[in-house]
PDB file of C-alpha atoms in Angstrom:
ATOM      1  CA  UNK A   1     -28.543  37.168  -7.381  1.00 56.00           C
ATOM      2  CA  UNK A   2     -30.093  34.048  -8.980  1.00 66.00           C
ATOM      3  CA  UNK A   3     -28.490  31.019  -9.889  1.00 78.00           C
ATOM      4  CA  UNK A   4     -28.552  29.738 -13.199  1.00 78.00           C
ATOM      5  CA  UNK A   5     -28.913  26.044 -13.906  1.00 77.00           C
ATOM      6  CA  UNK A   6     -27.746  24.643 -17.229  1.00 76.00           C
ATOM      7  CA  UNK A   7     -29.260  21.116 -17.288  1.00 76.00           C
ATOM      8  CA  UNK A   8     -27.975  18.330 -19.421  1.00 72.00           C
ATOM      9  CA  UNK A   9     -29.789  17.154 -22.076  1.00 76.00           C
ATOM     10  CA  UNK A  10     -32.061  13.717 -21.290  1.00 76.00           C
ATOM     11  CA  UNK A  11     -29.860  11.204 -22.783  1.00 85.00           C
ATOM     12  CA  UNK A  12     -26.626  12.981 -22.010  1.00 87.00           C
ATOM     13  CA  UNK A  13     -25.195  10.204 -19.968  1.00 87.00           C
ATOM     14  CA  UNK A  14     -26.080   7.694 -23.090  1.00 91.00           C
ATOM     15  CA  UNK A  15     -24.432  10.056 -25.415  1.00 91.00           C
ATOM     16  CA  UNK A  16     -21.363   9.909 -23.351  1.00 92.00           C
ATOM     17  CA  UNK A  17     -21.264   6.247 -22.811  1.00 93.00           C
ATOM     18  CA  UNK A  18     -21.626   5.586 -25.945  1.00 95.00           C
ATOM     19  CA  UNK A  19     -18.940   8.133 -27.158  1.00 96.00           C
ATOM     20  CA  UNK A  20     -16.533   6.336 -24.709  1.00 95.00           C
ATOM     21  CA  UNK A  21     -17.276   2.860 -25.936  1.00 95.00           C
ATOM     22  CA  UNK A  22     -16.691   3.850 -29.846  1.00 95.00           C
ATOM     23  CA  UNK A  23     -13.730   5.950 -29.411  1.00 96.00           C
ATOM     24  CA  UNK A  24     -12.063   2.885 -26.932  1.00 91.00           C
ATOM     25  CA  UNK A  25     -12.979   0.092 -29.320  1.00 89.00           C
ATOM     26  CA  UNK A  26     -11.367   2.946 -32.222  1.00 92.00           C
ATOM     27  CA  UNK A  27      -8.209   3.031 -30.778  1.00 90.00           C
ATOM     28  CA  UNK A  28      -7.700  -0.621 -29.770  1.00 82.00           C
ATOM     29  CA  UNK A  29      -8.507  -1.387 -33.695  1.00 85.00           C
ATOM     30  CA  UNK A  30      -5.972   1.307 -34.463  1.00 87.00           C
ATOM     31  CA  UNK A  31      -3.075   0.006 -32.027  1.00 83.00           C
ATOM     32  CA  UNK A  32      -4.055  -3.801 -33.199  1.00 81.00           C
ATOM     33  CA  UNK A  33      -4.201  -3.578 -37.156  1.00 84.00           C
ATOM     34  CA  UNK A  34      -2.557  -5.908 -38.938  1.00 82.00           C
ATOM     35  CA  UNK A  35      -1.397  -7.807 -35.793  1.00 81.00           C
ATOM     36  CA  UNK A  36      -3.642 -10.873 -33.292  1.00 78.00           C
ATOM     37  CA  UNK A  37      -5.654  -9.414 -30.631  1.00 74.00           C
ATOM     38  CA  UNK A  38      -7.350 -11.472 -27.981  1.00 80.00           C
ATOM     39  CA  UNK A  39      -9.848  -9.880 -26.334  1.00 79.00           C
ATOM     40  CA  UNK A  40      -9.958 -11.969 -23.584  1.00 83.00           C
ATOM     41  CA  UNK A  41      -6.354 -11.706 -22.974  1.00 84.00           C
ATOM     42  CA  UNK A  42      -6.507  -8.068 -22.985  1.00 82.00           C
ATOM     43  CA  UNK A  43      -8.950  -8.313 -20.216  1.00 86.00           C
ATOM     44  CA  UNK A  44      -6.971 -10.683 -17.688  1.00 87.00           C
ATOM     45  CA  UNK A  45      -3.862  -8.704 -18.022  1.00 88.00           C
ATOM     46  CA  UNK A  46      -6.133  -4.965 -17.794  1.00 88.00           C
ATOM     47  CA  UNK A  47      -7.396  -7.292 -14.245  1.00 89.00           C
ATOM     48  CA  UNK A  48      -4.010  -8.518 -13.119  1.00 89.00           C
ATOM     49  CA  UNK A  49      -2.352  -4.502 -13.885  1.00 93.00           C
ATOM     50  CA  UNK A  50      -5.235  -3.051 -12.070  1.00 94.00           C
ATOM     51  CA  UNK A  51      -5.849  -4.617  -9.160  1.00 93.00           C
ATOM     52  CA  UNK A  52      -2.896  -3.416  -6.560  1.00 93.00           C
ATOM     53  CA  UNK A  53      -4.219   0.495  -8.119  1.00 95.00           C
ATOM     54  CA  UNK A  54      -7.389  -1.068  -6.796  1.00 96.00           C
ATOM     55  CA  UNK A  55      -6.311  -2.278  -3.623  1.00 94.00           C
ATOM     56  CA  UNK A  56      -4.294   0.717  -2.628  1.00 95.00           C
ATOM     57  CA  UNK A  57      -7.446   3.107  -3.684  1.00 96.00           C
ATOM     58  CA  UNK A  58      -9.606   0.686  -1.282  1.00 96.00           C
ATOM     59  CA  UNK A  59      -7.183   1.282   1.687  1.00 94.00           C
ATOM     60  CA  UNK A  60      -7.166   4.885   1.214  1.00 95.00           C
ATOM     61  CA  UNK A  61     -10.960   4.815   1.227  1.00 96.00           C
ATOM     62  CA  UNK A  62     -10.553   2.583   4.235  1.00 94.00           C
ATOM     63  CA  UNK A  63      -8.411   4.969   6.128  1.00 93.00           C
ATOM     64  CA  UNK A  64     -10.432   8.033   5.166  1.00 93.00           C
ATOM     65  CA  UNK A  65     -13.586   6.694   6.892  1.00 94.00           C
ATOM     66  CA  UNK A  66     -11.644   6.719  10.391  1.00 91.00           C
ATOM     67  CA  UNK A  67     -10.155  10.179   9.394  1.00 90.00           C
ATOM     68  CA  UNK A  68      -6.749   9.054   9.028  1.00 91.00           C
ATOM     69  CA  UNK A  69      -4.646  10.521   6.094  1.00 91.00           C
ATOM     70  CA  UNK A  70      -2.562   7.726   4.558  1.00 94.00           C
ATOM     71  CA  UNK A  71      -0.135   8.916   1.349  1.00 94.00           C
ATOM     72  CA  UNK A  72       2.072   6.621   2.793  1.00 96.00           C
ATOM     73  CA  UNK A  73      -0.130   3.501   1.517  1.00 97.00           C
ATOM     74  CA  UNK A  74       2.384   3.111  -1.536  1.00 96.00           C
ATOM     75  CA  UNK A  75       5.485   2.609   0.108  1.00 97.00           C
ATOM     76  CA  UNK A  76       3.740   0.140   2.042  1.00 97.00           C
ATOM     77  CA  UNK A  77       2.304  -1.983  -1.077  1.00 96.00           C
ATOM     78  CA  UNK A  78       6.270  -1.449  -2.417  1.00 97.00           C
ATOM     79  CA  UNK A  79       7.976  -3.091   0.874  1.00 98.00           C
ATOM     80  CA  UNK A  80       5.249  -5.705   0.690  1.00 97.00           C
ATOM     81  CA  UNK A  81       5.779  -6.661  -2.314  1.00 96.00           C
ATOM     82  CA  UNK A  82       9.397  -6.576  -2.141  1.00 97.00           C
ATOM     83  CA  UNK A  83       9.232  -9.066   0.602  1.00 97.00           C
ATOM     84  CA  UNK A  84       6.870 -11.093  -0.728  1.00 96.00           C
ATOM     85  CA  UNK A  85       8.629 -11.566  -3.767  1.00 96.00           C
ATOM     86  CA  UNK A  86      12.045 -12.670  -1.939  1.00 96.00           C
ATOM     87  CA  UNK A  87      10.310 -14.530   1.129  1.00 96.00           C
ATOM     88  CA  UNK A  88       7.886 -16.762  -1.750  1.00 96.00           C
ATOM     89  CA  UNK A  89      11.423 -16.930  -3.401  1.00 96.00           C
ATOM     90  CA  UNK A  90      12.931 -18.822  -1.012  1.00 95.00           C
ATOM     91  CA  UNK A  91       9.705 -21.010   0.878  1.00 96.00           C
ATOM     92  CA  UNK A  92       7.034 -20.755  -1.355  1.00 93.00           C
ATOM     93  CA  UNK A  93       4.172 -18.793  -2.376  1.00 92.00           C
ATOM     94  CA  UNK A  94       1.884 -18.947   0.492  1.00 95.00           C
ATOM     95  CA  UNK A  95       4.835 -18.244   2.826  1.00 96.00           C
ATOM     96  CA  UNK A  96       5.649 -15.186   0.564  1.00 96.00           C
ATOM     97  CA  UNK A  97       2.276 -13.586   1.058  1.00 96.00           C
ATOM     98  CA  UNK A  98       1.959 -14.054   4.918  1.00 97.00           C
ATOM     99  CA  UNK A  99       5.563 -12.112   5.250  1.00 97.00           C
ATOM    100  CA  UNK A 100       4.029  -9.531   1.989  1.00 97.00           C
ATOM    101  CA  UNK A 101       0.715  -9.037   4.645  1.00 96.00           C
ATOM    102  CA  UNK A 102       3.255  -8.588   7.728  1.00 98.00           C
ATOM    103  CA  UNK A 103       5.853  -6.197   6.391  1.00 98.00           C
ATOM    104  CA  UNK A 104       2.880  -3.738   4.904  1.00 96.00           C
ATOM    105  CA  UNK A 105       1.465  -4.230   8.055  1.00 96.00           C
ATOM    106  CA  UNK A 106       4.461  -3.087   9.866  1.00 97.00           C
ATOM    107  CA  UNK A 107       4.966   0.041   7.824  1.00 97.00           C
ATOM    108  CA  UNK A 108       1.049   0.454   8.756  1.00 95.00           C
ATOM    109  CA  UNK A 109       2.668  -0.176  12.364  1.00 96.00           C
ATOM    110  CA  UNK A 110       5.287   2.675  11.989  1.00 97.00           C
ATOM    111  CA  UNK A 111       3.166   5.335  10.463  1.00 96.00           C
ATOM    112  CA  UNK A 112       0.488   4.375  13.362  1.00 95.00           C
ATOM    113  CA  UNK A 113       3.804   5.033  15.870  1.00 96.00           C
ATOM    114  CA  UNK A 114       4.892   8.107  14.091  1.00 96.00           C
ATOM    115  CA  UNK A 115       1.161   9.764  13.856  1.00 95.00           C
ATOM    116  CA  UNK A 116      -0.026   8.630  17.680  1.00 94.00           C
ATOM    117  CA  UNK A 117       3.124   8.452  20.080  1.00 96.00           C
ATOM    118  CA  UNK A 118       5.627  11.034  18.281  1.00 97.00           C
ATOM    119  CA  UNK A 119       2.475  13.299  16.914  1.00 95.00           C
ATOM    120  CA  UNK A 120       4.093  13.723  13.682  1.00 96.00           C
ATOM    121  CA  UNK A 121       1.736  15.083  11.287  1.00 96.00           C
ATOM    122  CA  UNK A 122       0.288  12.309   8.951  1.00 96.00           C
ATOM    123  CA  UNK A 123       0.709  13.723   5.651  1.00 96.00           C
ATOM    124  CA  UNK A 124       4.637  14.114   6.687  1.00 97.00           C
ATOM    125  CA  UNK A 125       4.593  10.845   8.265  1.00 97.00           C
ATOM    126  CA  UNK A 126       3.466   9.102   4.772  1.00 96.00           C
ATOM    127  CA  UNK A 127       5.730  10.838   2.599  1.00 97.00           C
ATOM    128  CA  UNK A 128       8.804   9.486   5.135  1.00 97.00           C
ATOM    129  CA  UNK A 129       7.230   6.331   4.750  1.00 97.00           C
ATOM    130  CA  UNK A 130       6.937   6.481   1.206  1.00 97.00           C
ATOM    131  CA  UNK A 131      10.433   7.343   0.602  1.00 98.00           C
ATOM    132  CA  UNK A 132      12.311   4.935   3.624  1.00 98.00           C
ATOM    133  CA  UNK A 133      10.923   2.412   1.103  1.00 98.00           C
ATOM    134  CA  UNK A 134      11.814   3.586  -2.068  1.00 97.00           C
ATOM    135  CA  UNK A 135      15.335   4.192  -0.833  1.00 98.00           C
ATOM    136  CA  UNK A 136      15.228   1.027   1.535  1.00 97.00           C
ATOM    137  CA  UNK A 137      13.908  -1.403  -1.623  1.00 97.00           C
ATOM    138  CA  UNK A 138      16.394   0.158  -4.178  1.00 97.00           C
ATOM    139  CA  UNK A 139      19.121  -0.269  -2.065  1.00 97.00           C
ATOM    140  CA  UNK A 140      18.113  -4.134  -1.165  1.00 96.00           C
ATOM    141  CA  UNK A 141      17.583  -4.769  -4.859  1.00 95.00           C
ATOM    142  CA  UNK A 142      21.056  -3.464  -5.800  1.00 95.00           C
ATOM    143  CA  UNK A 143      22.886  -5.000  -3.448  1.00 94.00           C
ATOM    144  CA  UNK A 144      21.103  -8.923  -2.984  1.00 91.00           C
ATOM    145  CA  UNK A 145      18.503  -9.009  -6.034  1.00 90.00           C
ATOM    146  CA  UNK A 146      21.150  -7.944  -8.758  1.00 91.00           C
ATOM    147  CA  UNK A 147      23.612 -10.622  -7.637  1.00 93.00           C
ATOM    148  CA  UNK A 148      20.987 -13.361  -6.572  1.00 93.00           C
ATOM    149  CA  UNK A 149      18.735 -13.358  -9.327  1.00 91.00           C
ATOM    150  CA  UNK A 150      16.733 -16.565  -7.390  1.00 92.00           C
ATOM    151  CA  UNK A 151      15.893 -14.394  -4.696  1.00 91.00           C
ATOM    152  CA  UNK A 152      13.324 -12.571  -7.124  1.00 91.00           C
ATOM    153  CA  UNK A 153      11.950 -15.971  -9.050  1.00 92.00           C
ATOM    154  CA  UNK A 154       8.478 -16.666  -6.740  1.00 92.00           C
ATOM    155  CA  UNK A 155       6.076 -18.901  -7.491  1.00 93.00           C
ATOM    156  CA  UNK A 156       3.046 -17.581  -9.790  1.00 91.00           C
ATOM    157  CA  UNK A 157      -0.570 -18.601  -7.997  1.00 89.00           C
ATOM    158  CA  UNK A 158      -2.651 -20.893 -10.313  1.00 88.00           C
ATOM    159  CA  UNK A 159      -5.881 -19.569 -10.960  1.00 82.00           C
ATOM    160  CA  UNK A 160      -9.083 -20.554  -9.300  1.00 84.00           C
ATOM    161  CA  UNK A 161     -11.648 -21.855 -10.782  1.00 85.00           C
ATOM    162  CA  UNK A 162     -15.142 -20.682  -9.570  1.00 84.00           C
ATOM    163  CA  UNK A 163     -17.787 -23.344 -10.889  1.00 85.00           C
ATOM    164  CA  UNK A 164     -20.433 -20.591 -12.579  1.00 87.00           C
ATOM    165  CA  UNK A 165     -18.165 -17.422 -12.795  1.00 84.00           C
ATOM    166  CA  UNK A 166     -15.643 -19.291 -14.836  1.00 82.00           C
ATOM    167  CA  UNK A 167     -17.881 -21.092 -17.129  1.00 84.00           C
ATOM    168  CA  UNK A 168     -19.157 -17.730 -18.970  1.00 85.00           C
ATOM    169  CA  UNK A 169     -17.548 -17.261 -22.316  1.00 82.00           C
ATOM    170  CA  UNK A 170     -16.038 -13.844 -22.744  1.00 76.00           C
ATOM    171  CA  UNK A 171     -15.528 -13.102 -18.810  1.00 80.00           C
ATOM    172  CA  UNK A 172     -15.236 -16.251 -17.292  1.00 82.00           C
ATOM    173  CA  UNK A 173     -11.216 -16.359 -18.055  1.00 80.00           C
ATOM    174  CA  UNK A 174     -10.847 -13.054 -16.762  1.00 80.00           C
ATOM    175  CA  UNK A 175     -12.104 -13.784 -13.414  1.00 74.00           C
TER     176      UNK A 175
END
């Protein structure tokens, strides 16, 4: 009954960085030949795309450290951002995120309800959530957003500019 331990080589990690890098920058030169690429375009839209993945991974981690199970964190992002987007539509940006921040925080509400006062198991709890809005979101969108197109046309924040951060060459448009 020993163990065996297979060690990785010294500059394994390197290696494997390294391979990672090349074979990225391979393919983006093979999915951009013969056509523009901007590099620092790629990079704000790979920031805008990633950050609600980001945001929802941070509120699971969030709920995890005060042992709560929370699958139902993407229905919540999806009913916040449905009402954001029609609440901005119709008074304005800022106005659009305070009701986005207030209707994720009431599906936070009901699966806080559902969990403490009805003891409904959590994992259950968050799929419910999950799919009351997917079906509730659908439903809205098919019957107002299809034939009110200006209830889904809110206001796009300008970017900030950070005095250092934004000065650098490559990054500083990303950020």
């Amino acid at each position: 009954g020993g163990r065996i331990i297979i060690k990785a080589p010294k500059n394994f990690t390197i290696f494997m960085a390294l391979s990672f890098f090349f074979g990225n920058t391979a393919f983006l030169v093979w999915a951009t030949a013969g056509k523009s690429f901007s590099l620092t375009g790629m990079m704000q839209a790979t920031v805008i795309r990633a950050t609600p993945i980001a945001l929802a991974a941070l509120a699971g981690i969030l709920s995890e450290r005060v042992a709560i199970i929370n699958i139902g964190i993407e229905g919540m992002l999806l009913v916040g951002a449905f009402s954001g987007a029609v609440f901005g539509s119709l008074f304005g940006g800022i106005i659009g995120l305070i009701f986005a921040i207030i209707v994720g925080g009431l599906f936070g509400l009901l699966h806080a309800l559902l969990v403490i006062k009805y003891r409904v198991d959590q994992i259950i709890s968050g799929v419910a959530i999950n799919i009351l809005a997917l079906g509730l979101t659908s439903f809205l969108t098919s019957s107002f957003l299809k034939t009110n197109p200006e209830l889904n046309d809110a206001p796009i924040f300008r970017p900030i500019k950070i005095p250092f951060l934004s000065d650098i060459p490559v990054l500083g448009p990303t950020f």
